XYZ file of C-alpha atoms in Angstrom:
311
model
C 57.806 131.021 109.232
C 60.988 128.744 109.011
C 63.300 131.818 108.347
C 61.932 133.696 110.917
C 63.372 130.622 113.549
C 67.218 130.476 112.833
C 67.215 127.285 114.259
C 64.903 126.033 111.811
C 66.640 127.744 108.749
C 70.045 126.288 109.787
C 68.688 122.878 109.882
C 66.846 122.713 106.535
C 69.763 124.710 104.741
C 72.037 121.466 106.291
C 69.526 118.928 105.085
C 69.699 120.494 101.739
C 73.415 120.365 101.940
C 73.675 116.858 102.615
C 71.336 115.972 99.728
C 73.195 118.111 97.135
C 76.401 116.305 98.142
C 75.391 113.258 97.253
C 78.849 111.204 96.983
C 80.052 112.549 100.024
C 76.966 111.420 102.378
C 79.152 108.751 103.999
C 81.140 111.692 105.925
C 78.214 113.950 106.757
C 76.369 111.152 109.005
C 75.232 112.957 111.785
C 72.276 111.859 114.468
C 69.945 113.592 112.156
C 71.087 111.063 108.874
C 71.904 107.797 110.477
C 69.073 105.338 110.409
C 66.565 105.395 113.385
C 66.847 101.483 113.063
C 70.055 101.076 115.403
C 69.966 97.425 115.609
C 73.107 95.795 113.488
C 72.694 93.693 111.198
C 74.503 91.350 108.793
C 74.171 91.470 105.040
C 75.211 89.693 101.975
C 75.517 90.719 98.500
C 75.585 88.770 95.501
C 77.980 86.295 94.752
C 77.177 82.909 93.115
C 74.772 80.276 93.504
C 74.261 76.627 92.412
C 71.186 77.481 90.316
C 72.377 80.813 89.324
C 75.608 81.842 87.941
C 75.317 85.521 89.446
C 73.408 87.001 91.645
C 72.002 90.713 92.205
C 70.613 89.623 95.756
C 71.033 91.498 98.852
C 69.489 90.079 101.784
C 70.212 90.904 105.428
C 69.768 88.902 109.140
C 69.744 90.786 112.348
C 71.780 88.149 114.654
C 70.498 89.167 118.022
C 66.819 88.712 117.162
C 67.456 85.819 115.609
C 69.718 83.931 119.140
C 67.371 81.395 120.030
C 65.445 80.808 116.697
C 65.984 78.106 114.124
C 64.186 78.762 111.451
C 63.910 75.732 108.526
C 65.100 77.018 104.849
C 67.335 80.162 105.834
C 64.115 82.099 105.735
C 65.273 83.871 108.512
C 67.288 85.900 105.803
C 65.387 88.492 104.509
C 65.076 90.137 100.940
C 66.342 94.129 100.005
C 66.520 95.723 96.937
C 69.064 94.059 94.560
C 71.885 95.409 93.290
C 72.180 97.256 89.702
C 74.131 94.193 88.003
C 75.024 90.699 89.731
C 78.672 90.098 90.534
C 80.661 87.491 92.325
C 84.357 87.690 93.564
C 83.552 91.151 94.571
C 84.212 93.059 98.140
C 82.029 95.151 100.143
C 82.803 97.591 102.618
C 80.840 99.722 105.379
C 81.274 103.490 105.603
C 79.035 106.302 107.199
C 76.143 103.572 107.600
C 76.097 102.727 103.750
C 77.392 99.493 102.265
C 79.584 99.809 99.584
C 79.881 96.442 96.457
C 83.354 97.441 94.608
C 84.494 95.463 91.768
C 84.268 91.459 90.826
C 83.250 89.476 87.975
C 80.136 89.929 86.229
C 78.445 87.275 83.440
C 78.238 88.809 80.009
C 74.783 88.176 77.049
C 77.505 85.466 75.521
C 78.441 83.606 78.476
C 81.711 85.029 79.048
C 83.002 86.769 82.360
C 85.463 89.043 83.735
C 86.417 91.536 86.275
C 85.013 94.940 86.027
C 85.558 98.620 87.697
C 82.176 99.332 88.403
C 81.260 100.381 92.449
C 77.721 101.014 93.874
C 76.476 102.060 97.196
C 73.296 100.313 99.288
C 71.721 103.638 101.703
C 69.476 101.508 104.135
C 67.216 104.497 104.836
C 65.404 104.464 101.137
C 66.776 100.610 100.571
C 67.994 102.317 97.517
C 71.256 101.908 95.248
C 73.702 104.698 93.556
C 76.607 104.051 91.323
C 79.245 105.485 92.249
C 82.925 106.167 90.184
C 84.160 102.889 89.079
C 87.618 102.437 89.926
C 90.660 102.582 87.793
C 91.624 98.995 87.374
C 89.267 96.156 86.885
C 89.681 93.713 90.168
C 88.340 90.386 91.051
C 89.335 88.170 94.201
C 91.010 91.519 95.897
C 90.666 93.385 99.312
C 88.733 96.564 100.169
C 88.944 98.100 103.199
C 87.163 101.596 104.800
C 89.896 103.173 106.477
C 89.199 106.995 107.731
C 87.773 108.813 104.582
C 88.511 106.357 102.644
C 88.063 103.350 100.449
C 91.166 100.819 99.827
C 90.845 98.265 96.816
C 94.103 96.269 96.938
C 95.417 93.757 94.400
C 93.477 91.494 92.391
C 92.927 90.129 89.424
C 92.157 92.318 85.958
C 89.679 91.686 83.021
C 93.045 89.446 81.562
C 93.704 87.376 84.446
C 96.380 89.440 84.847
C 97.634 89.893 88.937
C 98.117 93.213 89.964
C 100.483 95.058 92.498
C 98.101 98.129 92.591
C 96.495 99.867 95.514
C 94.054 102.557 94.473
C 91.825 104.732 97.161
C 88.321 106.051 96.577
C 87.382 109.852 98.132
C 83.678 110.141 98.645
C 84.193 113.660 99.031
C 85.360 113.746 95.191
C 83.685 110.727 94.023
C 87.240 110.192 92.661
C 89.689 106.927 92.591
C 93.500 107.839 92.797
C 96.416 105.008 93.092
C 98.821 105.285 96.139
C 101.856 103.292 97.240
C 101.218 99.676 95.752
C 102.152 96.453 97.215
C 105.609 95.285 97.014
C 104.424 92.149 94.377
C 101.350 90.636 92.181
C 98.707 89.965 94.755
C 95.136 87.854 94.542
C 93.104 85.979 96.585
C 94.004 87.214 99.562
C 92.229 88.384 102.972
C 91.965 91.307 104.864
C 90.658 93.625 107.209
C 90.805 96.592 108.828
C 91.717 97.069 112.266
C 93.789 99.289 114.771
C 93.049 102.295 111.893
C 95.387 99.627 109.341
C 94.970 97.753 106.432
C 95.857 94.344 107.123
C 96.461 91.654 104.148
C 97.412 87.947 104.427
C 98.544 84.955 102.267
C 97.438 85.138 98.778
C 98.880 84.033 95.298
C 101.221 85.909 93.486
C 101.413 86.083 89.441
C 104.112 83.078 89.715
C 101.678 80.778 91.767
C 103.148 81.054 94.901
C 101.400 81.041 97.576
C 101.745 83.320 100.531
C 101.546 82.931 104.348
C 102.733 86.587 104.581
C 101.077 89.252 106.964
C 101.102 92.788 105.987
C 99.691 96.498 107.107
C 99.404 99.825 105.741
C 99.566 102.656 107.303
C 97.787 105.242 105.312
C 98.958 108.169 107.205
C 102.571 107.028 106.340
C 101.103 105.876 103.016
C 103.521 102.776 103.094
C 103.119 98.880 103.600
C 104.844 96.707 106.604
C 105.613 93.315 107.194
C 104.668 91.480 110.314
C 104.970 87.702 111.495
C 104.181 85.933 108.523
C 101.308 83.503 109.158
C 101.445 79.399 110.556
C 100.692 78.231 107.143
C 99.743 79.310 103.525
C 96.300 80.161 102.529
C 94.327 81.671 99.538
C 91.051 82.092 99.320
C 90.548 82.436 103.089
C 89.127 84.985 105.201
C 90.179 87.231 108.058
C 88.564 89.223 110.907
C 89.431 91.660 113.749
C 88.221 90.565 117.009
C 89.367 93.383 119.971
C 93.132 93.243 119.367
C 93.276 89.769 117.568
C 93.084 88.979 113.706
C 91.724 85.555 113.092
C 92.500 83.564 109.395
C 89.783 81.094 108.743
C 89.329 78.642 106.124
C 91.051 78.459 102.640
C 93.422 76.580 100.701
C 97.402 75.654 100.903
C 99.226 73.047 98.401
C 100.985 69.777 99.492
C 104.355 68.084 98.864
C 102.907 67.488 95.403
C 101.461 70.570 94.941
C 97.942 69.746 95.330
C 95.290 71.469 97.029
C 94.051 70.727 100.669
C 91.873 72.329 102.636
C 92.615 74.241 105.822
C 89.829 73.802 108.541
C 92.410 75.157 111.263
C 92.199 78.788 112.576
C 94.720 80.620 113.568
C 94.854 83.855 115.861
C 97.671 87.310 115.612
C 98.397 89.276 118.530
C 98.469 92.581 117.359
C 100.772 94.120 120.458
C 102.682 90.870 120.527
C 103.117 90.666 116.428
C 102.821 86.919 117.339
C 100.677 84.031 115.855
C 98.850 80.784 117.763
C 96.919 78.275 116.847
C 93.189 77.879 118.454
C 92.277 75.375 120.055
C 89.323 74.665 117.299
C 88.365 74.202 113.473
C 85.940 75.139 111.099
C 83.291 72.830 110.591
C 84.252 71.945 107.062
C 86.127 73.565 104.544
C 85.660 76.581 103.196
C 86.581 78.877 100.404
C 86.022 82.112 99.340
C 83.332 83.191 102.611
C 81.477 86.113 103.138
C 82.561 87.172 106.758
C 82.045 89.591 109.481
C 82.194 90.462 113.227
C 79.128 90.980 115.258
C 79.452 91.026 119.350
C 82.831 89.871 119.290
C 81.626 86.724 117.176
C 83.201 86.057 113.489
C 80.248 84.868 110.915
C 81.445 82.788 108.540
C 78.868 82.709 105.200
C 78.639 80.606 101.890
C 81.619 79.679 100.392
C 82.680 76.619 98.479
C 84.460 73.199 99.096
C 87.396 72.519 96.678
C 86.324 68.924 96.771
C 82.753 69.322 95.867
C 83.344 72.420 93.946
């Protein structure tokens, strides 16, 4: 009966298409794959905790609902399936409706910790997780960004500490990591985002200690990196986020006159068409380092972090 409809045939031969191709599910999302649930939602993924060291947790918040509610205890965030391994000083990524946790640190049985390759991928539908190729460098405290097809894992820090230049890409299609133009130096704790069909990266350490206040954007049509209007002030361990056609630095770290740390509670904003920076006109509450952040409604959510003070 369903080969005698061609209608019906065509559709169940493309269902069994998209479930063959596992890996490559991200750029076969069609109305008949995405989830029914359209409301968006924020999640988080792992990380560290007081208590616990690292974390497999992934646990999600849907802002809109949530508007008007206070809820004691942050039960308002709910739990999901954890991940495979717990990690911290990772970066996630969204592409085709599936979350993607790339990289970080994980704890070994003797205590000891470093960066790993290892990349999974959260499906919402069947609150399920896949591993997917690990990449070809270890990387902790780096950038990963879903531009196009793609996946972009820039810089970092390897399983020896060591800072790296590299940029490697990740093809769904392939399940495949390949390296492509790398940055011009050693590169961790930086920010970025994606925006404007860019890669955008600023401030950041370098393998000499120096900090950064440095803006830059690749273009991975041209395959090649570009400077822009450095930022106001140094940071590391800060976060950034693509409003409409403004990128926003929050939080993180610079070093005084005697090179010691401060915190930076000011934000400041880039014009994109002017390639021009301002400060706003307020702060983050407190300091904060290393945040979980995203955009929802033209709104930046800041998450977590740490104080350098209180550690």
């Amino acid at each position: 009966m369903v080969r005698s409809s061609p209608t019906v045939a065509a559709l169940v031969e493309e269902a069994l298409d998209y479930h063959r191709a596992t890996f490559a599910q991200p750029l076969h999302q069609s109305d008949r794959t995405r989830p029914r649930f359209q409301s968006l939602t924020l999640y988080i993924v792992g990380g560290r905790k007081r208590e616990v060291s690292r974390v497999r947790e992934l646990r999600y918040f849907n802002p809109s609902a949530q508007e008007h509610v206070r809820v004691a205890g942050g039960s308002n965030w709910s739990e999901l399936a954890p991940m495979p391994t717990g990690r911290s000083h990772h970066c996630v990524a969204v592409m085709g409706n599936f979350l993607f946790v790339v990289g970080g640190e994980v704890e070994h049985a003797t205590g000891r910790t470093c960066a790993v390759r290892t990349a999974c991928r959260y499906d919402p539908r069947g609150n399920c997780w896949t591993e997917i190729a690990p990449m070809k460098a270890c990387r902790e405290h780096f950038v990963l960004g879903a531009l196009g097809q793609y996946l972009y894992a820039v810089g970092g820090r390897n399983e020896l500490r060591q800072v790296l230049p590299s940029v490697e890409r990740y093809c769904p299609e392939r399940n495949k990591w390949m390296f492509v133009q790398p940055f011009d130096r050693s590169l961790s704790c930086h920010a970025g985002c994606v925006a404007d069909d860019l890669l955008w990266i600023s401030g950041g350490v370098t393998n000499t200690a120096q900090y950064q206040n440095r803006l830059m954007v690749y273009d991975p049509e041209q395959d090649q990196w570009l400077a822009r209007s450095p930022m106001l002030q140094r940071r590391v361990y800060h976060v950034m986020a693509a409003v409409r056609r403004q990128l926003y630095v929050l939080g993180g770290n610079d070093l005084d006159y005697n090179n010691d740390r401060i915190l930076v509670r000011h934000i400041d904003s880039y014009d994109m068409d002017l390639d021009q920076w301002s400060r706003c006109s307020f702060s983050l509450l407190t300091g904060q380092n290393e945040s979980g952040v995203a955009v929802h409604d033209d709104r930046i959510y800041v998450v977590g972090g740490y104080s350098i003070w209180t550690n």
